[in-house]
PDB file of C-alpha atoms in Angstrom:
ATOM      1  CA  LYS A  32      58.805  62.803 107.483  1.00 82.00           C
ATOM      2  CA  ASN A  33      60.820  64.357 104.637  1.00 86.00           C
ATOM      3  CA  GLN A  34      59.658  67.883 103.959  1.00 92.00           C
ATOM      4  CA  VAL A  35      60.797  70.902 101.963  1.00 96.00           C
ATOM      5  CA  GLU A  36      59.384  74.283 102.919  1.00 96.00           C
ATOM      6  CA  GLN A  37      59.860  77.362 100.761  1.00 97.00           C
ATOM      7  CA  SER A  38      59.336  81.007 101.561  1.00 97.00           C
ATOM      8  CA  PRO A  39      57.910  83.343 100.661  1.00 97.00           C
ATOM      9  CA  GLN A  40      55.027  81.720  98.777  1.00 96.00           C
ATOM     10  CA  SER A  41      54.924  84.671  96.413  1.00 96.00           C
ATOM     11  CA  LEU A  42      56.976  87.769  95.812  1.00 97.00           C
ATOM     12  CA  ILE A  43      56.642  90.896  93.697  1.00 98.00           C
ATOM     13  CA  ILE A  44      59.709  93.006  92.935  1.00 98.00           C
ATOM     14  CA  LEU A  45      60.614  95.768  90.533  1.00 98.00           C
ATOM     15  CA  GLU A  46      62.818  95.094  87.552  1.00 98.00           C
ATOM     16  CA  GLY A  47      66.481  95.564  88.399  1.00 97.00           C
ATOM     17  CA  LYS A  48      66.071  94.762  92.090  1.00 98.00           C
ATOM     18  CA  ASN A  49      67.600  91.768  93.878  1.00 98.00           C
ATOM     19  CA  CYS A  50      65.695  89.112  95.793  1.00 98.00           C
ATOM     20  CA  THR A  51      66.369  86.023  97.883  1.00 98.00           C
ATOM     21  CA  LEU A  52      64.228  82.906  98.062  1.00 98.00           C
ATOM     22  CA  GLN A  53      64.465  80.500 100.977  1.00 98.00           C
ATOM     23  CA  CYS A  54      64.293  76.716 101.236  1.00 98.00           C
ATOM     24  CA  ASN A  55      64.320  74.734 104.502  1.00 97.00           C
ATOM     25  CA  TYR A  56      64.354  70.960 104.452  1.00 97.00           C
ATOM     26  CA  THR A  57      64.165  68.016 106.817  1.00 95.00           C
ATOM     27  CA  VAL A  58      65.211  65.375 104.276  1.00 91.00           C
ATOM     28  CA  SER A  59      67.660  62.900 105.735  1.00 87.00           C
ATOM     29  CA  PRO A  60      69.968  61.494 104.655  1.00 90.00           C
ATOM     30  CA  PHE A  61      70.797  64.293 102.243  1.00 91.00           C
ATOM     31  CA  SER A  62      72.172  63.652  98.775  1.00 91.00           C
ATOM     32  CA  ASN A  63      71.773  66.946  96.924  1.00 93.00           C
ATOM     33  CA  LEU A  64      69.543  69.976  96.525  1.00 95.00           C
ATOM     34  CA  ARG A  65      68.454  71.421  93.216  1.00 96.00           C
ATOM     35  CA  TRP A  66      66.719  74.694  92.356  1.00 97.00           C
ATOM     36  CA  TYR A  67      64.339  74.621  89.408  1.00 96.00           C
ATOM     37  CA  LYS A  68      62.728  77.479  87.492  1.00 97.00           C
ATOM     38  CA  GLN A  69      59.248  76.830  86.160  1.00 95.00           C
ATOM     39  CA  ASP A  70      57.817  79.300  83.679  1.00 94.00           C
ATOM     40  CA  THR A  71      54.040  79.441  83.386  1.00 91.00           C
ATOM     41  CA  GLY A  72      52.789  76.549  81.277  1.00 87.00           C
ATOM     42  CA  ARG A  73      56.186  74.867  81.123  1.00 91.00           C
ATOM     43  CA  GLY A  74      57.955  72.103  82.962  1.00 92.00           C
ATOM     44  CA  PRO A  75      60.621  72.887  85.591  1.00 94.00           C
ATOM     45  CA  VAL A  76      64.161  73.516  84.357  1.00 94.00           C
ATOM     46  CA  SER A  77      67.195  73.012  86.583  1.00 94.00           C
ATOM     47  CA  LEU A  78      69.128  76.146  87.572  1.00 96.00           C
ATOM     48  CA  THR A  79      71.722  74.715  89.907  1.00 95.00           C
ATOM     49  CA  ILE A  80      72.555  71.685  92.012  1.00 94.00           C
ATOM     50  CA  MET A  81      74.176  71.765  95.448  1.00 94.00           C
ATOM     51  CA  THR A  82      75.919  68.830  97.082  1.00 92.00           C
ATOM     52  CA  PHE A  83      76.771  68.419 100.748  1.00 87.00           C
ATOM     53  CA  SER A  84      80.241  69.948 100.445  1.00 89.00           C
ATOM     54  CA  GLU A  85      79.203  73.012  98.435  1.00 90.00           C
ATOM     55  CA  ASN A  86      78.314  76.302 100.117  1.00 93.00           C
ATOM     56  CA  THR A  87      77.784  78.553  97.127  1.00 96.00           C
ATOM     57  CA  LYS A  88      77.233  78.071  93.427  1.00 95.00           C
ATOM     58  CA  SER A  89      76.424  80.637  90.769  1.00 95.00           C
ATOM     59  CA  ASN A  90      74.705  80.392  87.422  1.00 93.00           C
ATOM     60  CA  GLY A  91      74.714  83.812  85.810  1.00 95.00           C
ATOM     61  CA  ARG A  92      72.553  86.114  87.908  1.00 97.00           C
ATOM     62  CA  TYR A  93      71.427  83.207  90.087  1.00 97.00           C
ATOM     63  CA  THR A  94      73.445  82.311  93.198  1.00 97.00           C
ATOM     64  CA  ALA A  95      72.475  79.397  95.401  1.00 97.00           C
ATOM     65  CA  THR A  96      73.779  78.797  98.917  1.00 97.00           C
ATOM     66  CA  LEU A  97      73.584  75.738 101.096  1.00 97.00           C
ATOM     67  CA  ASP A  98      74.033  75.339 104.841  1.00 95.00           C
ATOM     68  CA  ALA A  99      73.924  71.592 105.426  1.00 92.00           C
ATOM     69  CA  ASP A 100      74.165  72.043 109.197  1.00 92.00           C
ATOM     70  CA  THR A 101      70.989  74.101 109.460  1.00 95.00           C
ATOM     71  CA  LYS A 102      69.419  72.394 106.401  1.00 95.00           C
ATOM     72  CA  GLN A 103      68.765  75.663 104.654  1.00 97.00           C
ATOM     73  CA  SER A 104      69.310  76.858 101.118  1.00 97.00           C
ATOM     74  CA  SER A 105      68.715  80.158  99.415  1.00 98.00           C
ATOM     75  CA  LEU A 106      68.503  81.332  95.836  1.00 98.00           C
ATOM     76  CA  HIS A 107      69.599  84.916  95.231  1.00 98.00           C
ATOM     77  CA  ILE A 108      68.630  86.657  92.015  1.00 98.00           C
ATOM     78  CA  THR A 109      70.649  89.724  91.110  1.00 98.00           C
ATOM     79  CA  ALA A 110      69.438  92.577  88.915  1.00 98.00           C
ATOM     80  CA  SER A 111      66.102  90.927  88.199  1.00 97.00           C
ATOM     81  CA  GLN A 112      64.647  90.902  84.704  1.00 97.00           C
ATOM     82  CA  LEU A 113      61.063  90.538  83.519  1.00 97.00           C
ATOM     83  CA  SER A 114      61.940  87.053  82.268  1.00 97.00           C
ATOM     84  CA  ASP A 115      62.720  85.994  85.835  1.00 97.00           C
ATOM     85  CA  SER A 116      58.972  85.957  86.526  1.00 98.00           C
ATOM     86  CA  ALA A 117      58.303  82.285  87.253  1.00 97.00           C
ATOM     87  CA  SER A 118      57.940  79.763  90.034  1.00 96.00           C
ATOM     88  CA  TYR A 119      61.137  78.607  91.717  1.00 97.00           C
ATOM     89  CA  ILE A 120      61.072  75.125  93.169  1.00 97.00           C
ATOM     90  CA  CYS A 121      63.530  73.640  95.643  1.00 97.00           C
ATOM     91  CA  VAL A 122      63.990  69.875  95.344  1.00 96.00           C
ATOM     92  CA  VAL A 123      65.978  67.716  97.750  1.00 95.00           C
ATOM     93  CA  ARG A 124      67.245  64.229  96.900  1.00 92.00           C
ATOM     94  CA  GLY A 125      67.391  61.855  99.835  1.00 88.00           C
ATOM     95  CA  ALA A 126      67.649  58.147 100.545  1.00 81.00           C
ATOM     96  CA  GLY A 127      66.869  55.793  97.696  1.00 77.00           C
ATOM     97  CA  ASN A 128      67.119  58.694  95.249  1.00 80.00           C
ATOM     98  CA  MET A 129      63.733  59.952  96.455  1.00 85.00           C
ATOM     99  CA  LEU A 130      62.994  63.532  95.447  1.00 89.00           C
ATOM    100  CA  THR A 131      61.066  65.804  97.800  1.00 92.00           C
ATOM    101  CA  PHE A 132      59.660  68.949  96.205  1.00 94.00           C
ATOM    102  CA  GLY A 133      58.947  72.248  97.887  1.00 95.00           C
ATOM    103  CA  GLY A 134      55.749  74.131  97.117  1.00 94.00           C
ATOM    104  CA  GLY A 135      57.615  76.771  95.174  1.00 95.00           C
ATOM    105  CA  THR A 136      57.920  80.553  95.329  1.00 97.00           C
ATOM    106  CA  ARG A 137      56.026  82.487  92.678  1.00 96.00           C
ATOM    107  CA  LEU A 138      58.085  85.495  91.648  1.00 98.00           C
ATOM    108  CA  MET A 139      56.693  88.365  89.645  1.00 98.00           C
ATOM    109  CA  VAL A 140      59.047  91.015  88.306  1.00 98.00           C
ATOM    110  CA  LYS A 141      57.304  94.253  87.365  1.00 97.00           C
ATOM    111  CA  PRO A 142      58.676  96.977  85.093  1.00 96.00           C
TER     112      PRO A 142
ATOM    113  CA  GLU B 219      68.916  66.658  71.891  1.00 61.00           C
ATOM    114  CA  ALA B 220      65.127  66.472  71.884  1.00 78.00           C
ATOM    115  CA  GLY B 221      63.429  67.027  75.212  1.00 93.00           C
ATOM    116  CA  VAL B 222      60.671  65.107  76.944  1.00 96.00           C
ATOM    117  CA  ALA B 223      57.561  65.154  74.775  1.00 96.00           C
ATOM    118  CA  GLN B 224      54.067  65.048  76.219  1.00 97.00           C
ATOM    119  CA  SER B 225      50.630  65.071  74.669  1.00 97.00           C
ATOM    120  CA  PRO B 226      48.073  66.420  74.692  1.00 97.00           C
ATOM    121  CA  ARG B 227      48.970  69.858  76.086  1.00 96.00           C
ATOM    122  CA  TYR B 228      45.454  70.481  77.313  1.00 96.00           C
ATOM    123  CA  LYS B 229      42.455  68.292  78.046  1.00 97.00           C
ATOM    124  CA  ILE B 230      39.001  69.103  79.373  1.00 98.00           C
ATOM    125  CA  ILE B 231      36.732  66.237  80.393  1.00 97.00           C
ATOM    126  CA  GLU B 232      33.634  65.714  82.472  1.00 97.00           C
ATOM    127  CA  LYS B 233      33.845  63.929  85.798  1.00 97.00           C
ATOM    128  CA  ARG B 234      33.560  60.152  85.568  1.00 97.00           C
ATOM    129  CA  GLN B 235      35.064  60.180  82.063  1.00 97.00           C
ATOM    130  CA  SER B 236      38.382  58.562  81.197  1.00 97.00           C
ATOM    131  CA  VAL B 237      41.540  60.249  79.966  1.00 98.00           C
ATOM    132  CA  ALA B 238      45.016  59.169  78.907  1.00 98.00           C
ATOM    133  CA  PHE B 239      48.271  61.074  78.696  1.00 98.00           C
ATOM    134  CA  TRP B 240      51.327  60.122  76.674  1.00 97.00           C
ATOM    135  CA  CYS B 241      55.009  60.726  77.358  1.00 97.00           C
ATOM    136  CA  ASN B 242      58.083  60.149  75.204  1.00 97.00           C
ATOM    137  CA  PRO B 243      61.233  60.530  77.312  1.00 97.00           C
ATOM    138  CA  ILE B 244      64.658  61.651  76.183  1.00 96.00           C
ATOM    139  CA  SER B 245      66.366  58.904  74.212  1.00 94.00           C
ATOM    140  CA  GLY B 246      68.494  56.674  76.399  1.00 94.00           C
ATOM    141  CA  HIS B 247      66.885  57.715  79.659  1.00 96.00           C
ATOM    142  CA  ALA B 248      66.112  54.652  81.748  1.00 95.00           C
ATOM    143  CA  THR B 249      64.146  56.413  84.472  1.00 95.00           C
ATOM    144  CA  LEU B 250      60.727  57.934  83.834  1.00 97.00           C
ATOM    145  CA  TYR B 251      58.521  59.804  86.290  1.00 96.00           C
ATOM    146  CA  TRP B 252      54.924  60.985  86.309  1.00 97.00           C
ATOM    147  CA  TYR B 253      54.096  63.908  88.589  1.00 97.00           C
ATOM    148  CA  GLN B 254      50.829  65.616  89.472  1.00 97.00           C
ATOM    149  CA  GLN B 255      51.088  69.367  90.041  1.00 95.00           C
ATOM    150  CA  ILE B 256      48.033  71.079  91.490  1.00 94.00           C
ATOM    151  CA  LEU B 257      47.866  74.813  90.887  1.00 90.00           C
ATOM    152  CA  GLY B 258      50.102  76.706  93.286  1.00 86.00           C
ATOM    153  CA  GLN B 259      51.845  73.599  94.615  1.00 89.00           C
ATOM    154  CA  GLY B 260      55.014  71.693  93.875  1.00 91.00           C
ATOM    155  CA  PRO B 261      54.908  68.487  91.823  1.00 93.00           C
ATOM    156  CA  LYS B 262      53.895  65.267  93.599  1.00 93.00           C
ATOM    157  CA  LEU B 263      55.340  61.969  92.389  1.00 94.00           C
ATOM    158  CA  LEU B 264      52.725  59.539  91.130  1.00 97.00           C
ATOM    159  CA  ILE B 265      54.926  56.792  89.725  1.00 96.00           C
ATOM    160  CA  GLN B 266      58.556  56.129  88.849  1.00 95.00           C
ATOM    161  CA  PHE B 267      59.720  53.594  86.267  1.00 96.00           C
ATOM    162  CA  GLN B 268      63.172  52.139  85.809  1.00 94.00           C
ATOM    163  CA  ASN B 269      63.105  50.843  82.223  1.00 92.00           C
ATOM    164  CA  ASN B 270      59.755  49.012  82.120  1.00 88.00           C
ATOM    165  CA  GLY B 271      59.610  48.180  85.819  1.00 93.00           C
ATOM    166  CA  VAL B 272      57.857  50.182  88.538  1.00 94.00           C
ATOM    167  CA  VAL B 273      60.211  51.543  91.219  1.00 92.00           C
ATOM    168  CA  ASP B 274      57.732  53.579  93.262  1.00 92.00           C
ATOM    169  CA  ASP B 275      53.979  53.927  92.904  1.00 95.00           C
ATOM    170  CA  SER B 276      53.182  54.478  96.562  1.00 92.00           C
ATOM    171  CA  GLN B 277      51.340  57.752  95.902  1.00 92.00           C
ATOM    172  CA  LEU B 278      49.422  56.586  92.840  1.00 96.00           C
ATOM    173  CA  PRO B 279      45.656  56.344  93.526  1.00 95.00           C
ATOM    174  CA  LYS B 280      45.449  52.866  92.106  1.00 95.00           C
ATOM    175  CA  ASP B 281      41.669  52.680  92.208  1.00 96.00           C
ATOM    176  CA  ARG B 282      41.512  55.172  89.358  1.00 97.00           C
ATOM    177  CA  PHE B 283      45.037  55.826  88.063  1.00 98.00           C
ATOM    178  CA  SER B 284      47.167  53.443  86.057  1.00 97.00           C
ATOM    179  CA  ALA B 285      50.427  53.811  84.170  1.00 97.00           C
ATOM    180  CA  GLU B 286      52.510  51.622  81.953  1.00 96.00           C
ATOM    181  CA  ARG B 287      55.820  51.689  80.139  1.00 95.00           C
ATOM    182  CA  LEU B 288      55.627  48.431  78.255  1.00 82.00           C
ATOM    183  CA  LYS B 289      58.754  48.647  76.108  1.00 87.00           C
ATOM    184  CA  GLY B 290      60.784  50.750  78.518  1.00 86.00           C
ATOM    185  CA  VAL B 291      60.493  53.864  76.359  1.00 93.00           C
ATOM    186  CA  ASP B 292      57.136  55.666  75.970  1.00 96.00           C
ATOM    187  CA  SER B 293      54.677  55.746  78.826  1.00 97.00           C
ATOM    188  CA  THR B 294      50.965  56.359  79.250  1.00 97.00           C
ATOM    189  CA  LEU B 295      49.110  57.536  82.335  1.00 98.00           C
ATOM    190  CA  LYS B 296      45.378  56.853  82.540  1.00 98.00           C
ATOM    191  CA  ILE B 297      42.667  58.137  84.843  1.00 98.00           C
ATOM    192  CA  GLN B 298      39.380  56.229  84.958  1.00 97.00           C
ATOM    193  CA  PRO B 299      37.002  57.584  86.169  1.00 97.00           C
ATOM    194  CA  ALA B 300      38.155  61.167  86.642  1.00 97.00           C
ATOM    195  CA  LYS B 301      37.157  63.284  89.620  1.00 97.00           C
ATOM    196  CA  LEU B 302      37.033  67.055  89.968  1.00 97.00           C
ATOM    197  CA  GLU B 303      40.090  66.977  92.251  1.00 96.00           C
ATOM    198  CA  ASP B 304      42.157  65.410  89.470  1.00 97.00           C
ATOM    199  CA  SER B 305      42.309  68.812  87.784  1.00 97.00           C
ATOM    200  CA  ALA B 306      46.037  69.529  87.643  1.00 97.00           C
ATOM    201  CA  VAL B 307      49.069  69.582  85.398  1.00 96.00           C
ATOM    202  CA  TYR B 308      50.528  66.138  84.791  1.00 97.00           C
ATOM    203  CA  LEU B 309      54.277  66.338  84.279  1.00 97.00           C
ATOM    204  CA  CYS B 310      56.431  63.623  82.811  1.00 97.00           C
ATOM    205  CA  ALA B 311      60.166  63.642  83.495  1.00 96.00           C
ATOM    206  CA  SER B 312      63.047  61.393  82.552  1.00 96.00           C
ATOM    207  CA  SER B 313      66.627  60.909  83.673  1.00 95.00           C
ATOM    208  CA  ARG B 314      69.521  58.837  82.418  1.00 94.00           C
ATOM    209  CA  THR B 315      69.668  56.983  85.712  1.00 91.00           C
ATOM    210  CA  ALA B 316      67.717  57.173  88.960  1.00 88.00           C
ATOM    211  CA  ASN B 317      70.261  59.511  90.585  1.00 86.00           C
ATOM    212  CA  THR B 318      70.915  61.967  87.755  1.00 89.00           C
ATOM    213  CA  GLU B 319      69.134  65.159  86.745  1.00 90.00           C
ATOM    214  CA  ALA B 320      65.498  64.805  85.783  1.00 92.00           C
ATOM    215  CA  PHE B 321      64.356  66.677  82.676  1.00 94.00           C
ATOM    216  CA  PHE B 322      60.713  67.661  82.524  1.00 95.00           C
ATOM    217  CA  GLY B 323      58.216  67.860  79.718  1.00 96.00           C
ATOM    218  CA  GLN B 324      55.835  70.796  79.329  1.00 95.00           C
ATOM    219  CA  GLY B 325      53.038  68.905  81.005  1.00 96.00           C
ATOM    220  CA  THR B 326      49.411  68.174  80.225  1.00 97.00           C
ATOM    221  CA  ARG B 327      46.908  70.502  81.844  1.00 96.00           C
ATOM    222  CA  LEU B 328      43.783  68.522  82.779  1.00 97.00           C
ATOM    223  CA  THR B 329      40.546  70.220  83.704  1.00 97.00           C
ATOM    224  CA  VAL B 330      37.732  68.041  85.038  1.00 97.00           C
ATOM    225  CA  VAL B 331      34.326  69.724  84.987  1.00 97.00           C
TER     226      VAL B 331
END
């Protein structure tokens, strides 16, 4: 069964600190993995997409990594800001363009 | 470029009542999705359209949920009759093709009391 597991479920950090969110998946075959940011009351917005051959990709203060062998991805946020408070959802595209969503990590950045 | 539009933003109904949600995808996007997102969880696909045809509705509770995209553009999702466990955010998303990035609307938050 295709599954995407994210950890931690929730996280509280102080403004300016770094954090890393984890995503483990069992989706096979693998097409790509995308990290979304979902602000409260809004729809998810794509941060970055990782394909099989990519190990690291950055988007500003967000850096995603992918290890296709171990089927793990991480999202690292550097120098967190209050506006980073949101849910971060890992989504894996598999066979037939099926998307499998993780449960998300709820991040709260405190001043 | 305008994003995915959804309405209403919020809806409160009593159980056993009916409700309908509307979605206008990004212009030119052939693929349209409806997702159900229960509080604290990731979105769950209800139905996927390719133009006006259904690609996947395997997780749609067909005894009470229905969706249509008659002209291959706008779509409506209906629940009849609603149950308490239907309380969730209903997200509409669209993509240019089935294997390109999906763009999400702001969602409709449904509360069934």
